[in-house]
Coordinates of C-alpha atoms and ligand atoms in Angstrom, one line a residue:
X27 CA 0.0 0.0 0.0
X28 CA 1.4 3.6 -0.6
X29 CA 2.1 6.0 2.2
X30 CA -1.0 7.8 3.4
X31 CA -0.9 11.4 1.7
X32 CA -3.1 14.3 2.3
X33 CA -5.7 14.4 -0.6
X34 CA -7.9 17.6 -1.1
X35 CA -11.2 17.0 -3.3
X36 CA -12.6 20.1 -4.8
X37 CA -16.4 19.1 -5.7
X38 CA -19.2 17.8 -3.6
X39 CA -21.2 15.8 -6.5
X40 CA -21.1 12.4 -7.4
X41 CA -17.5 12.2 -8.7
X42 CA -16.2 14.3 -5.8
X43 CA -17.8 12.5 -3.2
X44 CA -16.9 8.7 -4.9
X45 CA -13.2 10.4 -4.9
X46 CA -13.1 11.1 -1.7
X47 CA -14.5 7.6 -1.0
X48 CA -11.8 5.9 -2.9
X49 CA -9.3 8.0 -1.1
X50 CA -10.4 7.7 2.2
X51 CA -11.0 3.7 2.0
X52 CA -7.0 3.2 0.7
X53 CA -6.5 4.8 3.8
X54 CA -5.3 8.8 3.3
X55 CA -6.4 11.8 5.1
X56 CA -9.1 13.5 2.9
X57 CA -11.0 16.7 3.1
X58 CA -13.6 17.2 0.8
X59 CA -14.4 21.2 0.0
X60 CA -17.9 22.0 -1.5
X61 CA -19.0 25.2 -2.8
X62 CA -22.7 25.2 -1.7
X63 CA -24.0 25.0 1.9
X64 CA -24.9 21.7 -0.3
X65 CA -24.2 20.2 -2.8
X66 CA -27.4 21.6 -6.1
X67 CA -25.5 20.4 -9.1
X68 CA -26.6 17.9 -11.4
X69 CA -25.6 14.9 -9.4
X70 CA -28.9 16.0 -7.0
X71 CA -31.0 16.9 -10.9
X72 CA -30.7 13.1 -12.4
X73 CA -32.7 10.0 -12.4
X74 CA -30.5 7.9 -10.2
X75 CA -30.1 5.1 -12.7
X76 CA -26.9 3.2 -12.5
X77 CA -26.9 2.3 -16.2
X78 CA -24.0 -0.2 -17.1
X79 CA -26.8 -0.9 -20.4
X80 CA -26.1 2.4 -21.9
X81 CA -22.1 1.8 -22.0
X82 CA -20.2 1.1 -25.3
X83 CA -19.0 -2.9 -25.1
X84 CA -15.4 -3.0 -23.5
X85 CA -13.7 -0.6 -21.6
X86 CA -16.6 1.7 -20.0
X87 CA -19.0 -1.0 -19.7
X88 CA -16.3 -2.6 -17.7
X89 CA -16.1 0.2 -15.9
X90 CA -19.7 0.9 -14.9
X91 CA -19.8 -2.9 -14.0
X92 CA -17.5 -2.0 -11.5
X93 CA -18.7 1.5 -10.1
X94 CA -22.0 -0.6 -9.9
X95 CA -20.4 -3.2 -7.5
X96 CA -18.5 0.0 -5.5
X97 CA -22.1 1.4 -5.5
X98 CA -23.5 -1.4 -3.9
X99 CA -20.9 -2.2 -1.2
X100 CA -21.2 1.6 0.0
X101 CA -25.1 2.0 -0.1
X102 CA -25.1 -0.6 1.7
X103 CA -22.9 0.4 4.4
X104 CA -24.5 3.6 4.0
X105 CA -27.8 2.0 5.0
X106 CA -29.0 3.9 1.5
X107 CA -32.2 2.8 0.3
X108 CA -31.6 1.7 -3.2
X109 CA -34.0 -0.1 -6.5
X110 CA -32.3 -3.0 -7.5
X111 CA -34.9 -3.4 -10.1
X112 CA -32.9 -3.7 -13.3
X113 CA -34.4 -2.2 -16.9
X114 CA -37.1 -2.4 -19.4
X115 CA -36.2 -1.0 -22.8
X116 CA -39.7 -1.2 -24.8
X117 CA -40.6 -1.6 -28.5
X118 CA -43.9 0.1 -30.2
X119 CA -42.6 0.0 -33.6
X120 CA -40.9 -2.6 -35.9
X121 CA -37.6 -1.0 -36.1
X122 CA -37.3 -0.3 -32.1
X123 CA -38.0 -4.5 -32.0
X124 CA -35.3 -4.9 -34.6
X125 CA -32.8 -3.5 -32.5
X126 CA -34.1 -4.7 -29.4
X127 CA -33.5 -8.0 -30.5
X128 CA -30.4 -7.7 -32.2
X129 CA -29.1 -6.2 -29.4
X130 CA -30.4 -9.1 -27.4
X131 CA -28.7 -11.5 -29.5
X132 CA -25.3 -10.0 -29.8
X133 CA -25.0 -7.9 -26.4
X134 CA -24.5 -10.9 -24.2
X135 CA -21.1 -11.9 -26.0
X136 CA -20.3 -8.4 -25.2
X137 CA -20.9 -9.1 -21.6
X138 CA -24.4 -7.6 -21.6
X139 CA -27.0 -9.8 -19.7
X140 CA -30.2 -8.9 -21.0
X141 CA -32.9 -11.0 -23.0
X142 CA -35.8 -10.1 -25.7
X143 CA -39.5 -10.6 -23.8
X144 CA -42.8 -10.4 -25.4
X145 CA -45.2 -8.7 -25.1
X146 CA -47.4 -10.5 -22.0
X147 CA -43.8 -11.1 -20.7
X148 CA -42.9 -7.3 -20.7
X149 CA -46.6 -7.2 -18.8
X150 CA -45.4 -9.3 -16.3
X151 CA -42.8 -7.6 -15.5
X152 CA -43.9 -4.1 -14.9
X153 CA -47.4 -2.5 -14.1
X154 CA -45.9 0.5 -15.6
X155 CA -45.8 -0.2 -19.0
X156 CA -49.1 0.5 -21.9
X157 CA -49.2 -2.8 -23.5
X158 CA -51.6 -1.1 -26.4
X159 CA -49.5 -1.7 -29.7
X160 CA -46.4 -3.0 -27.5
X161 CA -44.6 -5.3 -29.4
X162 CA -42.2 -6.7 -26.5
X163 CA -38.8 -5.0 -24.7
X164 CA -35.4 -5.5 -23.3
X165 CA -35.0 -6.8 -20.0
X166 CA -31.7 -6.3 -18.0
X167 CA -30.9 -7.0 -14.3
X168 CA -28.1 -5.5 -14.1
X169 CA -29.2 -1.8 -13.5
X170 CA -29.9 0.1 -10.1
X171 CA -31.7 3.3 -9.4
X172 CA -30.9 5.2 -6.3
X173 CA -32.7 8.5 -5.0
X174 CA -29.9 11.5 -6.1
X175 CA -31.3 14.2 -3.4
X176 CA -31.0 10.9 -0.6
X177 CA -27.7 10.0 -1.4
X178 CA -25.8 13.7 -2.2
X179 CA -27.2 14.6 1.1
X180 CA -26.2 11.6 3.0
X181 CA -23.0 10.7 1.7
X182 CA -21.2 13.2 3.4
X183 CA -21.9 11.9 6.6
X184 CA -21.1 8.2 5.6
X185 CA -17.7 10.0 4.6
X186 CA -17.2 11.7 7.6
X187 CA -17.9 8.4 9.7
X188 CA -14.7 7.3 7.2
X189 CA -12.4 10.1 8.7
X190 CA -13.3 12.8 5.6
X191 CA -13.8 16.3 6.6
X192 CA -16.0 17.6 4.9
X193 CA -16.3 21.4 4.5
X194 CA -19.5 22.9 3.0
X195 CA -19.9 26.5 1.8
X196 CA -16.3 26.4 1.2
X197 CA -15.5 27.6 -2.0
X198 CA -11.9 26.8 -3.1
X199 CA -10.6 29.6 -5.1
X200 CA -6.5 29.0 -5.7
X201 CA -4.9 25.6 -5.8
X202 CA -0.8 26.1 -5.8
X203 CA 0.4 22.3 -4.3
X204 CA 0.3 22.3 -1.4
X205 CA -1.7 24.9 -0.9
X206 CA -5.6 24.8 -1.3
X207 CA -7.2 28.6 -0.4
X208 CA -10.7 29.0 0.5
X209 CA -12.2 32.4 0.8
X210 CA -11.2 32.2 4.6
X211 CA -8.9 29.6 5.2
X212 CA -5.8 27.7 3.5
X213 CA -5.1 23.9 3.7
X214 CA -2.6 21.8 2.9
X215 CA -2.6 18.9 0.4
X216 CA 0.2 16.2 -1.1
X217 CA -2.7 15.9 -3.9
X218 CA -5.7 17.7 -5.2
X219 CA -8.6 15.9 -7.2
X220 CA -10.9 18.7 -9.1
X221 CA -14.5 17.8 -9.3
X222 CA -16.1 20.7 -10.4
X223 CA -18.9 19.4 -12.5
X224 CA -19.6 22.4 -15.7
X225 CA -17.9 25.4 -13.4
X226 CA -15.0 26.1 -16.2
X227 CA -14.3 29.7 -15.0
X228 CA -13.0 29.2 -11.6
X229 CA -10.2 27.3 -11.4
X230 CA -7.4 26.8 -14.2
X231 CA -10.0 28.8 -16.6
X232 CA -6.9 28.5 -19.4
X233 CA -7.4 24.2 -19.2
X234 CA -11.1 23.7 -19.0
X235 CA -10.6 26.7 -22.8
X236 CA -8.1 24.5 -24.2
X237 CA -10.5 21.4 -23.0
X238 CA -13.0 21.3 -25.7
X239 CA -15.6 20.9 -22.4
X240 CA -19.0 22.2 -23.4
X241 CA -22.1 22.1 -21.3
X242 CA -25.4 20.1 -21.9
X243 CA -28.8 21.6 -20.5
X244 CA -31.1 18.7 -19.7
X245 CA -35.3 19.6 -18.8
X246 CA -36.7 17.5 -16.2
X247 CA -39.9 16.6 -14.5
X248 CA -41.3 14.5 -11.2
X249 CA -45.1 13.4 -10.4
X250 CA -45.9 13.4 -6.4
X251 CA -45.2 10.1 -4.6
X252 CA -47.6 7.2 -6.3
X253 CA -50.6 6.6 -4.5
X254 CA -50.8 3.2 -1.8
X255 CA -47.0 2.2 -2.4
X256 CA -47.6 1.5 -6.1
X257 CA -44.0 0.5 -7.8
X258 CA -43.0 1.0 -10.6
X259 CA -40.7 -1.9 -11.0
X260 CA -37.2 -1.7 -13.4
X261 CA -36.6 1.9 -14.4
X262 CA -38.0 2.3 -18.2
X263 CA -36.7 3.3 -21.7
X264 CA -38.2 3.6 -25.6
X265 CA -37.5 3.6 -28.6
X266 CA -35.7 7.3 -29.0
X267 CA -33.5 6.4 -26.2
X268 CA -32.0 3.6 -28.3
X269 CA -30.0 6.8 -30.1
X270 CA -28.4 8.0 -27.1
X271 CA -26.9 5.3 -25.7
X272 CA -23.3 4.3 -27.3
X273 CA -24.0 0.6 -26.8
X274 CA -26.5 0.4 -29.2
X275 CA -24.3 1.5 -32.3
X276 CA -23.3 -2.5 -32.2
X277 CA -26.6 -2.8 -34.2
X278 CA -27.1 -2.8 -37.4
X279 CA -30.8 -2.2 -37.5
X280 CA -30.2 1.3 -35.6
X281 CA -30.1 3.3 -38.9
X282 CA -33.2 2.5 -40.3
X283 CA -34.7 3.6 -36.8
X284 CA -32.9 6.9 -36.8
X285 CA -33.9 7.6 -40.2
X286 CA -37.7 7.3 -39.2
X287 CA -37.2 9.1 -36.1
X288 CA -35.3 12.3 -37.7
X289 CA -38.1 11.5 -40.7
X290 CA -41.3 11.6 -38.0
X291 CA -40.3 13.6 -35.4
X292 CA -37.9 16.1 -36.4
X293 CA -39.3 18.2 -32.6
X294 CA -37.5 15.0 -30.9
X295 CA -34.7 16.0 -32.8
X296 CA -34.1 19.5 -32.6
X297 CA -34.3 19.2 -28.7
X298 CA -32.8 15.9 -28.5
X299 CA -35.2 14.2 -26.3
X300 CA -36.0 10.8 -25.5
X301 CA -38.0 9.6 -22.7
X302 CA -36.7 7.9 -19.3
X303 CA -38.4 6.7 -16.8
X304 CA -37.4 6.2 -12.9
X305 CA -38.8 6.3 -8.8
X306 CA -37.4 7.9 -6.1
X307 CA -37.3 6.5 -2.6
X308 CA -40.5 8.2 -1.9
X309 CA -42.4 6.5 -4.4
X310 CA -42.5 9.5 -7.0
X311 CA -41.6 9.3 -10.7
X312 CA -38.9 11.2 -12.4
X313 CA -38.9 11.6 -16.1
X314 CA -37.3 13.4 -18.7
X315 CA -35.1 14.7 -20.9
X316 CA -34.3 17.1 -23.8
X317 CA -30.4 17.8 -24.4
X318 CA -29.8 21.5 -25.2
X319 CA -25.8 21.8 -26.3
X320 CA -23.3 24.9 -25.7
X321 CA -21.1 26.4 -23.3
X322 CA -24.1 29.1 -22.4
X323 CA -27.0 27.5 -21.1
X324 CA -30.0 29.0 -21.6
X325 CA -31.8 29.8 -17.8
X326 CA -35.2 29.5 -19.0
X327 CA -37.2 26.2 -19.3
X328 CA -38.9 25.6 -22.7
X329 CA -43.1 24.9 -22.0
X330 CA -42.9 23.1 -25.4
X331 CA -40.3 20.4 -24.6
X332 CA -42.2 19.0 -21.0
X333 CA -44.6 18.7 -23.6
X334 CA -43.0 17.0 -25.8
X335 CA -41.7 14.7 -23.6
X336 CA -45.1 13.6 -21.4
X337 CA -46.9 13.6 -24.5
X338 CA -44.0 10.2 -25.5
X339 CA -44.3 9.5 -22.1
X340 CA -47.8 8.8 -22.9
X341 CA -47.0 6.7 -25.3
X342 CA -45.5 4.0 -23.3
X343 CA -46.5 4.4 -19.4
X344 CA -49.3 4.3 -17.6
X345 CA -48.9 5.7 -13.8
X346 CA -51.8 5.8 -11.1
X347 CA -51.0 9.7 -10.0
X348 CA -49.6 11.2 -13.7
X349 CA -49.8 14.9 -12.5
X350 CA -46.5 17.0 -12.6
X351 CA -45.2 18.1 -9.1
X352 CA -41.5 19.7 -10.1
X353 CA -39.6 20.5 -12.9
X354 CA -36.6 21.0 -13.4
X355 CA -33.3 21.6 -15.4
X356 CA -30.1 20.0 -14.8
X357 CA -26.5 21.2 -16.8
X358 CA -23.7 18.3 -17.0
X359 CA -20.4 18.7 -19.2
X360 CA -18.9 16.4 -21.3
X361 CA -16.3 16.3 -23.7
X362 CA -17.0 15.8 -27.5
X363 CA -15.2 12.7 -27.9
X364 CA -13.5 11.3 -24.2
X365 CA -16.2 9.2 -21.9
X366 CA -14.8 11.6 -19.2
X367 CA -12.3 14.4 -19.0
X368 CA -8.8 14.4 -17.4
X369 CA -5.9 16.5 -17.4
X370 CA -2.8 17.0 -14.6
X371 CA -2.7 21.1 -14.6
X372 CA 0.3 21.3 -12.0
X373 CA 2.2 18.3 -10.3
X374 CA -0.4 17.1 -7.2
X375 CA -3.0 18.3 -9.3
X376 CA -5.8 15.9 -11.4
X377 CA -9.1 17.5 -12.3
X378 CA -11.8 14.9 -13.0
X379 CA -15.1 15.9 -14.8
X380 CA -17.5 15.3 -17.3
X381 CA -18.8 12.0 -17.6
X382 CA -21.6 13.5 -19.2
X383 CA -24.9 11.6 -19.1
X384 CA -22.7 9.0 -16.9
X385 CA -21.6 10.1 -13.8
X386 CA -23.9 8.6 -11.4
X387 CA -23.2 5.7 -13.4
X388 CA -19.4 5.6 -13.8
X389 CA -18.2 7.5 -10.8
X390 CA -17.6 5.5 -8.5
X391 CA -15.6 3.1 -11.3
X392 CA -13.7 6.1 -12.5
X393 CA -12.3 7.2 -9.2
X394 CA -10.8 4.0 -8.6
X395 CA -9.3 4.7 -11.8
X396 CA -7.8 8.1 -10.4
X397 CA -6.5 6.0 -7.5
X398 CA -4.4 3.8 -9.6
X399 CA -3.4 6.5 -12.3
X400 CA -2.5 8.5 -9.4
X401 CA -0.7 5.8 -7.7
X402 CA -3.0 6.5 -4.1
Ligands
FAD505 C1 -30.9 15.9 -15.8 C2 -29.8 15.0 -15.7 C3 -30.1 13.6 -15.7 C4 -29.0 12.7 -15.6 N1 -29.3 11.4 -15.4 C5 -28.3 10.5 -15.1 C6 -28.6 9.2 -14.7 O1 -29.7 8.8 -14.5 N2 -27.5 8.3 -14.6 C7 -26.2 8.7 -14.8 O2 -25.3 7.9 -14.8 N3 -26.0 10.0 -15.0 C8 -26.9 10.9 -15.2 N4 -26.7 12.2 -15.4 C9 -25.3 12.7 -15.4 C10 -24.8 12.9 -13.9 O3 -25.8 13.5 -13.2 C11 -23.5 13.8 -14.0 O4 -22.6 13.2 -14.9 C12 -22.9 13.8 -12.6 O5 -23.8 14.2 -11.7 C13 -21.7 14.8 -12.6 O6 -21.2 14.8 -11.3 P1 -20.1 15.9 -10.9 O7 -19.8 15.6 -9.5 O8 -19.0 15.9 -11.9 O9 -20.8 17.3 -11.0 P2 -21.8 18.1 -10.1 O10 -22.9 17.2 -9.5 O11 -22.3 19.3 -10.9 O12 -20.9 18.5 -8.9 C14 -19.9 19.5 -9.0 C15 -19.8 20.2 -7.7 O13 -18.6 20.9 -7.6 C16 -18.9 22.1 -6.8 N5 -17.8 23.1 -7.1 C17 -17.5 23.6 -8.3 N6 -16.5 24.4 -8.2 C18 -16.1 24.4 -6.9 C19 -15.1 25.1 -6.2 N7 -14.2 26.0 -6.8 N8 -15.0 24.9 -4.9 C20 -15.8 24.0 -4.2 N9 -16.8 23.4 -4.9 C21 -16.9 23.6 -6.2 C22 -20.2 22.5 -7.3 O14 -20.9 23.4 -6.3 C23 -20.9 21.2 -7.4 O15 -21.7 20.8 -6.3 C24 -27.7 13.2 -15.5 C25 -27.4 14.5 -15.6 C26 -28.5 15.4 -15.6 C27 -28.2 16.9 -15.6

């Protein structure tokens, strides 16, 4: 094991707080600074799905397998409540079936375990689902959904019990190894992980420029808690979501869906929305999204795309309570070609962001990956 260092984390989302995890289990003295009396970025505006499904074959699915397993062991310890429920992905139209099953066929040489279900099957599975015109879906065990206000709020203290310190409202402004300056205080570090989610301008501005970091706007919305404990069961996708996710592009029936997509809903398009489906602890359901692109996001929501989206909702779920308590809008960066970004701006120093659509996902995964690269 390396000598215990003194490791500084800059970032209290999901990648800062799965750093500081990492760091604190190989046994070094961590202190965790967050900007906000708590943490309100988009690791508290997601769906909670732990998602290996979405992950090209190799590499990152790999790697979410393992943040998955890292997930488990520390919402368990954390006494986190969790939905172990696995996904749905769901087929209305012949093309969505085509690479449903194709995906079915080949994905589980790739190290995907999920099988093709008909129709009554798909019924079986979940309440949730319209079976008017449903041809059949995608079943995978393998994915989790955890509650992202529950667990950014608690995992500080499950850190803390670990021996992090964890320092809210603490905005750190200058990092110069081995100094890390707040606005009132300066602390020492042998090594500084930056987790700073889409904040580009305050720290080593001149990296996240060169970075080819851009931001991604993402509308969302949640109904009230479902009446008399109804569940919803796995966490649910469609057929537009099957030309987000990277591991899909194995398919050679994608195209032909795409093509009718851009051809019959050119609206879906131009906001890039597709239609997820997930519950929170409390029994509510979260769905979304649009993706909005550019480094300046625009502040105000857009009436027409929470319409698009419950109107393909409709399409595919059936809730008891479908009313609209919140909405929402969550920004995450990502770079235009790298899963996740990394760069080393001055010796001690790694920043760590952008995993995009992935980070609740892959975090937990990539900061062992720090670890090693850092040699922690
Ligand atoms: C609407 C939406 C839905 C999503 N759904 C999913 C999903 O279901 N599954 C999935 O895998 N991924 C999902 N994602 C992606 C995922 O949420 C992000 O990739 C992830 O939350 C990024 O985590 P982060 O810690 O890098 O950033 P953030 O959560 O934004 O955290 C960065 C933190 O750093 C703090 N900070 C910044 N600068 C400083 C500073 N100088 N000093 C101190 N603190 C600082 C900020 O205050 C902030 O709290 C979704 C994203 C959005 C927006």
């Amino acid at each position: 094991m390396p000598q215990p260092s003194r490791v500084a984390v800059v970032g209290g989302g999901i990648l800062g707080l799965a750093h500081a995890y990492s760091a604190a289990r190989r046994g070094h003295s961590v202190t965790l600074f967050e900007r906000g009396s708590r943490a309100a970025g988009a690791s508290i505006r997601n769906f909670g799905m732990v998602w290996p499904i979405g992950q090209p074959a190799g590499d990152m699915h790999n790697l979410a397998l393992r943040s998955r397993e890292i997930w488990l062991d520390v919402l368990e310890a954390a006494k986190l409540p969790y939905r172990p429920d696995g996904s749905l992905h769901l087929a209305y139209h012949e093309d969505e079936a085509a690479v449903l099953q194709e995906f079915a066929e080949i994905g589980p040489r790739s190290g995907y375990e999920c099988e093709w279900l008909d129709a009554e099957a798909v019924g079986a599975c979940s309440q949730a689902v319209e079976p008017r015109g449903l041809q059949g879906g995608l079943w995978s065990s393998t994915e989790l959904t955890v509650d992202p206000r529950l667990v950014i709020s608690r995992l500080p203290a499950f850190l803390e019990a670990l021996g992090v310190r964890a320092h809210f409202g603490s905005a750190v402004r200058r990092i110069e190894p081995p100094v890390v300056e707040t606005a009132s205080e300066r602390y020492e570090a042998d090594h500084v992980i930056v987790c700073s989610g889409d904040d580009f301008e305050t720290l080593f501005p001149n990296v996240f420029a060169a970075s080819g970091l851009a931001r991604c706007k993402l509308q969302m919305m949640r109904t009230p808690p479902q009446p008399g404990g109804w569940l919803l069961g796995p966490s649910l996708a469609a057929g537009l979501t099957l030309r987000f996710y990277k591991a899909f592009q194995i398919c050679s029936t994608l195209t032909k869906l795409r093509q009718r997509v851009a051809d019959e809903k050119p609206q879906y398009e131009r906001w890039g929305i597709h239609v997820l489906v997930s519950q929170t602890a409390d029994g509510a359901i979260t769905l979304g999204d649009s993706h909005e692109y550019g480094l300046c996001v625009d502040i105000f929501d857009k009436a027409e795309i929470d319409e698009l989206i419950l109107r393909e909702a409709a399409t595919f779920l059936r809730l008891p309570e479908p009313s609209i308590a919140e909405r929402w809008h969550g920004v995450y960066s990502l770079h235009p070609e790298k899963p996740y970004f990394e760069a080393e701006p001055a010796p001690g120093v790694r920043i760590v962001t952008a995993p995009g659509g992935s980070g609740m996902t892959l975090s937990f995964g990539i900061a062992e990956r720090s670890m090693e690269r850092m040699c922690l």
